[in-house]
mmCIF file of C-alpha atoms in Angstrom:
data_model
loop_
_atom_site.group_PDB
_atom_site.id
_atom_site.type_symbol
_atom_site.label_atom_id
_atom_site.label_comp_id
_atom_site.label_asym_id
_atom_site.label_seq_id
_atom_site.Cartn_x
_atom_site.Cartn_y
_atom_site.Cartn_z
ATOM 1 C CA MET A 1 8.740 0.873 -20.371
ATOM 2 C CA SER A 2 7.620 4.146 -18.833
ATOM 3 C CA LEU A 3 9.274 5.561 -15.624
ATOM 4 C CA SER A 4 5.985 5.251 -13.784
ATOM 5 C CA ARG A 5 5.814 1.547 -14.482
ATOM 6 C CA ILE A 6 9.417 1.051 -13.370
ATOM 7 C CA MET A 7 8.685 3.099 -10.174
ATOM 8 C CA LYS A 8 5.508 0.981 -9.523
ATOM 9 C CA TRP A 9 7.652 -2.237 -9.778
ATOM 10 C CA VAL A 10 10.255 -0.810 -7.481
ATOM 11 C CA THR A 11 7.833 0.502 -4.820
ATOM 12 C CA GLY A 12 5.753 -2.764 -5.210
ATOM 13 C CA GLY A 13 8.891 -4.856 -4.540
ATOM 14 C CA CYS A 14 9.795 -2.773 -1.463
ATOM 15 C CA GLU A 15 6.177 -3.137 -0.121
ATOM 16 C CA ALA A 16 6.346 -6.834 -0.663
ATOM 17 C CA PHE A 17 9.578 -6.992 1.383
ATOM 18 C CA LEU A 18 7.946 -4.919 4.202
ATOM 19 C CA GLY A 19 4.955 -7.217 4.149
ATOM 20 C CA ILE A 20 6.996 -10.321 4.956
ATOM 21 C CA PRO A 21 6.034 -11.419 8.501
ATOM 22 C CA ILE A 22 8.793 -10.786 11.186
ATOM 23 C CA ILE A 23 11.467 -9.792 8.496
ATOM 24 C CA GLY A 24 9.623 -6.642 7.292
ATOM 25 C CA GLY A 25 8.485 -5.554 10.727
ATOM 26 C CA SER A 26 12.001 -6.056 12.065
ATOM 27 C CA PHE A 27 13.389 -3.992 9.358
ATOM 28 C CA ILE A 28 10.852 -1.218 10.010
ATOM 29 C CA LEU A 29 11.735 -1.269 13.653
ATOM 30 C CA SER A 30 15.450 -1.392 13.066
ATOM 31 C CA THR A 31 15.096 1.803 11.029
ATOM 32 C CA THR A 32 12.944 3.408 13.797
ATOM 33 C CA TRP A 33 10.131 3.706 11.233
ATOM 34 C CA GLY A 34 12.387 5.561 8.834
ATOM 35 C CA ALA A 35 11.606 2.941 6.224
ATOM 36 C CA LEU A 36 8.000 4.070 6.282
ATOM 37 C CA PHE A 37 8.996 7.669 5.773
ATOM 38 C CA VAL A 38 11.183 6.684 2.729
ATOM 39 C CA MET A 39 8.272 4.586 1.306
ATOM 40 C CA PHE A 40 5.948 7.541 1.634
ATOM 41 C CA ILE A 41 8.405 9.709 -0.267
ATOM 42 C CA LEU A 42 8.864 7.087 -2.998
ATOM 43 C CA HIS A 43 5.018 6.629 -3.244
ATOM 44 C CA THR A 44 4.571 10.417 -3.558
ATOM 45 C CA VAL A 45 7.207 10.531 -6.325
ATOM 46 C CA THR A 46 5.659 7.698 -8.112
ATOM 47 C CA LEU A 47 2.351 9.264 -7.817
ATOM 48 C CA PHE A 48 3.409 12.563 -9.367
ATOM 49 C CA ILE A 49 5.239 10.638 -12.209
ATOM 50 C CA ALA A 50 2.228 8.516 -12.926
ATOM 51 C CA ARG A 51 -0.085 11.515 -12.990
ATOM 52 C CA ASN A 52 2.156 13.375 -15.303
ATOM 53 C CA GLU A 53 2.140 10.331 -17.614
ATOM 54 C CA LYS A 54 -1.564 10.162 -17.214
ATOM 55 C CA GLY A 55 -1.308 6.717 -15.769
ATOM 56 C CA SER A 56 -2.983 5.161 -12.742
ATOM 57 C CA ILE A 57 -2.243 6.640 -9.393
ATOM 58 C CA ALA A 58 -4.292 4.218 -7.231
ATOM 59 C CA GLY A 59 -1.470 2.010 -6.095
ATOM 60 C CA SER A 60 0.758 4.966 -5.121
ATOM 61 C CA ALA A 61 -2.034 6.676 -3.244
ATOM 62 C CA LEU A 62 -2.671 3.452 -1.361
ATOM 63 C CA GLY A 63 1.007 3.173 -0.637
ATOM 64 C CA MET A 64 1.008 6.664 0.888
ATOM 65 C CA VAL A 65 -1.896 5.486 3.232
ATOM 66 C CA THR A 66 -0.061 2.193 4.042
ATOM 67 C CA SER A 67 3.127 4.210 5.088
ATOM 68 C CA PHE A 68 1.017 5.618 7.844
ATOM 69 C CA ILE A 69 -0.804 2.530 8.772
ATOM 70 C CA GLY A 70 2.375 0.584 8.682
ATOM 71 C CA VAL A 71 3.133 1.502 12.321
ATOM 72 C CA ILE A 72 0.300 -0.844 13.441
ATOM 73 C CA PRO A 73 1.879 -4.362 13.610
ATOM 74 C CA VAL A 74 -0.570 -6.816 11.965
ATOM 75 C CA ILE A 75 -2.651 -4.392 10.064
ATOM 76 C CA GLY A 76 0.420 -2.643 8.585
ATOM 77 C CA MET A 77 1.698 -6.082 7.335
ATOM 78 C CA ILE A 78 -1.653 -6.851 5.613
ATOM 79 C CA MET A 79 -1.714 -3.346 4.034
ATOM 80 C CA HIS A 80 1.901 -3.822 2.843
ATOM 81 C CA ILE A 81 0.987 -7.031 1.112
ATOM 82 C CA ILE A 82 -2.159 -5.585 -0.412
ATOM 83 C CA THR A 83 -0.289 -2.528 -1.611
ATOM 84 C CA ALA A 84 2.446 -4.648 -3.086
ATOM 85 C CA ILE A 85 -0.053 -6.715 -4.999
ATOM 86 C CA ILE A 86 -1.798 -3.551 -6.366
ATOM 87 C CA LEU A 87 1.437 -1.852 -7.367
ATOM 88 C CA ILE A 88 2.878 -4.931 -9.145
ATOM 89 C CA ILE A 89 -0.327 -5.532 -10.982
ATOM 90 C CA ASP A 90 -0.576 -1.873 -11.908
ATOM 91 C CA GLY A 91 3.127 -1.894 -13.096
ATOM 92 C CA ALA A 92 2.634 -4.973 -15.203
ATOM 93 C CA THR A 93 -0.393 -3.598 -16.987
ATOM 94 C CA ARG A 94 0.006 -1.038 -19.745
ATOM 95 C CA ASP A 95 -1.837 2.296 -19.457
ATOM 96 C CA HIS A 96 -4.149 2.844 -22.307
ATOM 97 C CA VAL A 97 -2.914 6.337 -23.174
ATOM 98 C CA SER A 98 -1.792 7.039 -26.772
ATOM 99 C CA GLN A 99 1.811 7.987 -27.097
ATOM 100 C CA THR A 100 2.653 10.689 -29.646
#
C-alpha cells in the first residue's frame, strides 16, 4: 500500500471524527481550533505525497478547504463528513499508475 493511500485513510478517519455532531465540534473548540490547523498541515503533506506518487489530490485539496470552513459550526460539520467520505473512498481505490 502506498504512503499516499495510508495518509488518505488517516486524514479521512480524522475528518470523520471531526464530523461527529457535538463530539467533533467540542474537540475543535477544546483545542481552540488547533485541530483544524493540524488537519490543514496533514492535508497539505498528503497532497504533496499523492502528487509525487502521481495519485489523486482531490480529497486532500478539499480537506485543506474544509480546515478553513471548519470554523463555521454546521457547515464545517457537513464539510468534514463529505471530506471524510471522499478521502476514504480515494484511499480505498487504487490509482492507475504503472509502478516500475
